[in-house]
């Protein structure tokens, strides 16, 4: 799986948008970008994924650059409950979804 | 989404003992996955458990240390054998699942079992 690089930590004010970057400059054409988050004392939770188009769901938006070498996860109105470790994962489509390679992620702290 | 229950949620164990972690899923699944998260670290896949066959272990993990059972399509156990303080970690069970809205294949995790070995 392609390697990803994320900032170790970020802060965000409650109610503001949180923009979490991820660099995946060695991504291959058949690899998707997945985002998971892990709230303290819980298991990781799927947020969103995409291939090359921007994606939006009820939790977040995913913006992937045209060259696919980086992406940004956007939480449009961060709340205190969004404080968590956010993992950006790149993996090929069609392979076992159980075998995820987690990096160190970004610790997002949302403050009042 | 699948609902996963793990037992115990946490335990304190003595060096040299073994502990079995249980993972129960509310639906039938083909594969179950066991991950480890050492203190302050990210998650690492230990093994994949298929019903009716031997578990497949990742590099660095062996069956003698982490025996796995998979007696049916909703249940699995992971045993941490002959524990040492280095085994103090969170152990997480997960399954492949379909995300409700998108239909995407994703992983759903249990809350984890936090083991402390003294």
Short mmCIF file of N, CA, C and O in Angstrom, two decimals, chain A residues 2-5 21-28 31 33 51-52 63-72 88 90:
data_model
loop_
_atom_site.label_atom_id
_atom_site.label_comp_id
_atom_site.label_asym_id
_atom_site.label_seq_id
_atom_site.Cartn_x
_atom_site.Cartn_y
_atom_site.Cartn_z
N UNK A 2 0.40 2.32 -0.65
CA UNK A 2 1.18 3.55 -0.70
C UNK A 2 1.33 4.14 0.69
O UNK A 2 0.45 4.06 1.53
N UNK A 3 2.46 4.79 0.93
CA UNK A 3 2.72 5.41 2.22
C UNK A 3 2.01 6.75 2.27
O UNK A 3 1.90 7.46 1.29
N UNK A 4 1.52 7.10 3.44
CA UNK A 4 0.87 8.39 3.65
C UNK A 4 1.62 9.19 4.69
O UNK A 4 2.26 8.62 5.59
N UNK A 5 1.53 10.51 4.59
CA UNK A 5 2.16 11.42 5.54
C UNK A 5 1.10 12.39 6.03
O UNK A 5 0.42 13.04 5.22
N UNK A 21 -4.94 17.47 6.31
CA UNK A 21 -4.26 17.09 5.07
C UNK A 21 -3.61 15.71 5.15
O UNK A 21 -3.29 15.21 6.23
N UNK A 22 -3.41 15.14 3.98
CA UNK A 22 -2.71 13.86 3.86
C UNK A 22 -1.94 13.85 2.55
O UNK A 22 -2.49 14.17 1.49
N UNK A 23 -0.68 13.49 2.63
CA UNK A 23 0.15 13.37 1.44
C UNK A 23 0.32 11.91 1.09
O UNK A 23 0.67 11.10 1.95
N UNK A 24 0.05 11.58 -0.16
CA UNK A 24 0.24 10.19 -0.64
C UNK A 24 0.81 10.25 -2.04
O UNK A 24 0.17 9.82 -3.02
N UNK A 25 2.01 10.78 -2.16
CA UNK A 25 2.61 11.09 -3.45
C UNK A 25 2.93 9.86 -4.29
O UNK A 25 3.13 9.97 -5.50
N UNK A 26 2.99 8.67 -3.67
CA UNK A 26 3.31 7.45 -4.43
C UNK A 26 2.07 6.62 -4.73
O UNK A 26 2.18 5.44 -5.09
N UNK A 27 0.92 7.21 -4.64
CA UNK A 27 -0.33 6.48 -4.84
C UNK A 27 -0.40 5.94 -6.27
O UNK A 27 0.04 6.58 -7.23
N UNK A 28 -0.93 4.73 -6.40
CA UNK A 28 -1.10 4.11 -7.71
C UNK A 28 -2.51 4.34 -8.23
O UNK A 28 -3.41 4.71 -7.48
N UNK A 31 -5.53 2.67 -6.42
CA UNK A 31 -5.60 2.82 -4.97
C UNK A 31 -6.57 3.91 -4.56
O UNK A 31 -6.57 5.00 -5.13
N UNK A 33 -8.27 6.31 -1.42
CA UNK A 33 -7.92 7.00 -0.18
C UNK A 33 -9.06 6.79 0.81
O UNK A 33 -10.22 7.11 0.51
N UNK A 51 -11.66 7.86 -4.80
CA UNK A 51 -10.63 7.48 -5.78
C UNK A 51 -10.01 8.73 -6.41
O UNK A 51 -8.81 8.95 -6.32
N UNK A 52 -10.82 9.53 -7.06
CA UNK A 52 -10.28 10.75 -7.65
C UNK A 52 -11.27 11.91 -7.61
O UNK A 52 -10.88 13.07 -7.66
N UNK A 63 -11.53 15.92 -0.28
CA UNK A 63 -11.06 16.61 -1.47
C UNK A 63 -9.76 15.95 -1.89
O UNK A 63 -8.79 15.92 -1.11
N UNK A 64 -9.70 15.44 -3.11
CA UNK A 64 -8.51 14.80 -3.64
C UNK A 64 -7.98 15.66 -4.77
O UNK A 64 -8.74 16.05 -5.67
N UNK A 65 -6.68 15.98 -4.74
CA UNK A 65 -6.10 16.82 -5.79
C UNK A 65 -6.14 16.10 -7.12
O UNK A 65 -6.24 14.87 -7.20
N UNK A 66 -6.03 16.89 -8.18
CA UNK A 66 -6.16 16.32 -9.52
C UNK A 66 -5.09 15.26 -9.80
O UNK A 66 -5.35 14.27 -10.47
N UNK A 67 -3.88 15.48 -9.28
CA UNK A 67 -2.82 14.50 -9.49
C UNK A 67 -2.89 13.36 -8.48
O UNK A 67 -2.07 12.42 -8.53
N UNK A 68 -3.83 13.42 -7.57
CA UNK A 68 -4.10 12.39 -6.56
C UNK A 68 -2.97 12.20 -5.57
O UNK A 68 -2.95 11.23 -4.82
N UNK A 69 -2.04 13.12 -5.52
CA UNK A 69 -0.91 12.95 -4.62
C UNK A 69 -1.18 13.47 -3.22
O UNK A 69 -0.36 13.29 -2.30
N UNK A 70 -2.30 14.10 -3.02
CA UNK A 70 -2.67 14.54 -1.68
C UNK A 70 -4.18 14.67 -1.57
O UNK A 70 -4.88 14.71 -2.60
N UNK A 71 -4.64 14.71 -0.35
CA UNK A 71 -6.07 14.87 -0.11
C UNK A 71 -6.28 15.63 1.19
O UNK A 71 -5.36 15.77 2.00
N UNK A 72 -7.50 16.11 1.36
CA UNK A 72 -7.87 16.83 2.57
C UNK A 72 -9.22 16.32 3.06
O UNK A 72 -10.18 16.26 2.27
N UNK A 88 -5.35 8.53 7.61
CA UNK A 88 -5.48 8.51 6.16
C UNK A 88 -4.80 7.24 5.67
O UNK A 88 -3.64 6.99 5.99
N UNK A 90 -4.22 4.54 2.28
CA UNK A 90 -4.32 4.31 0.85
C UNK A 90 -4.21 2.81 0.59
O UNK A 90 -3.31 2.16 1.10
#
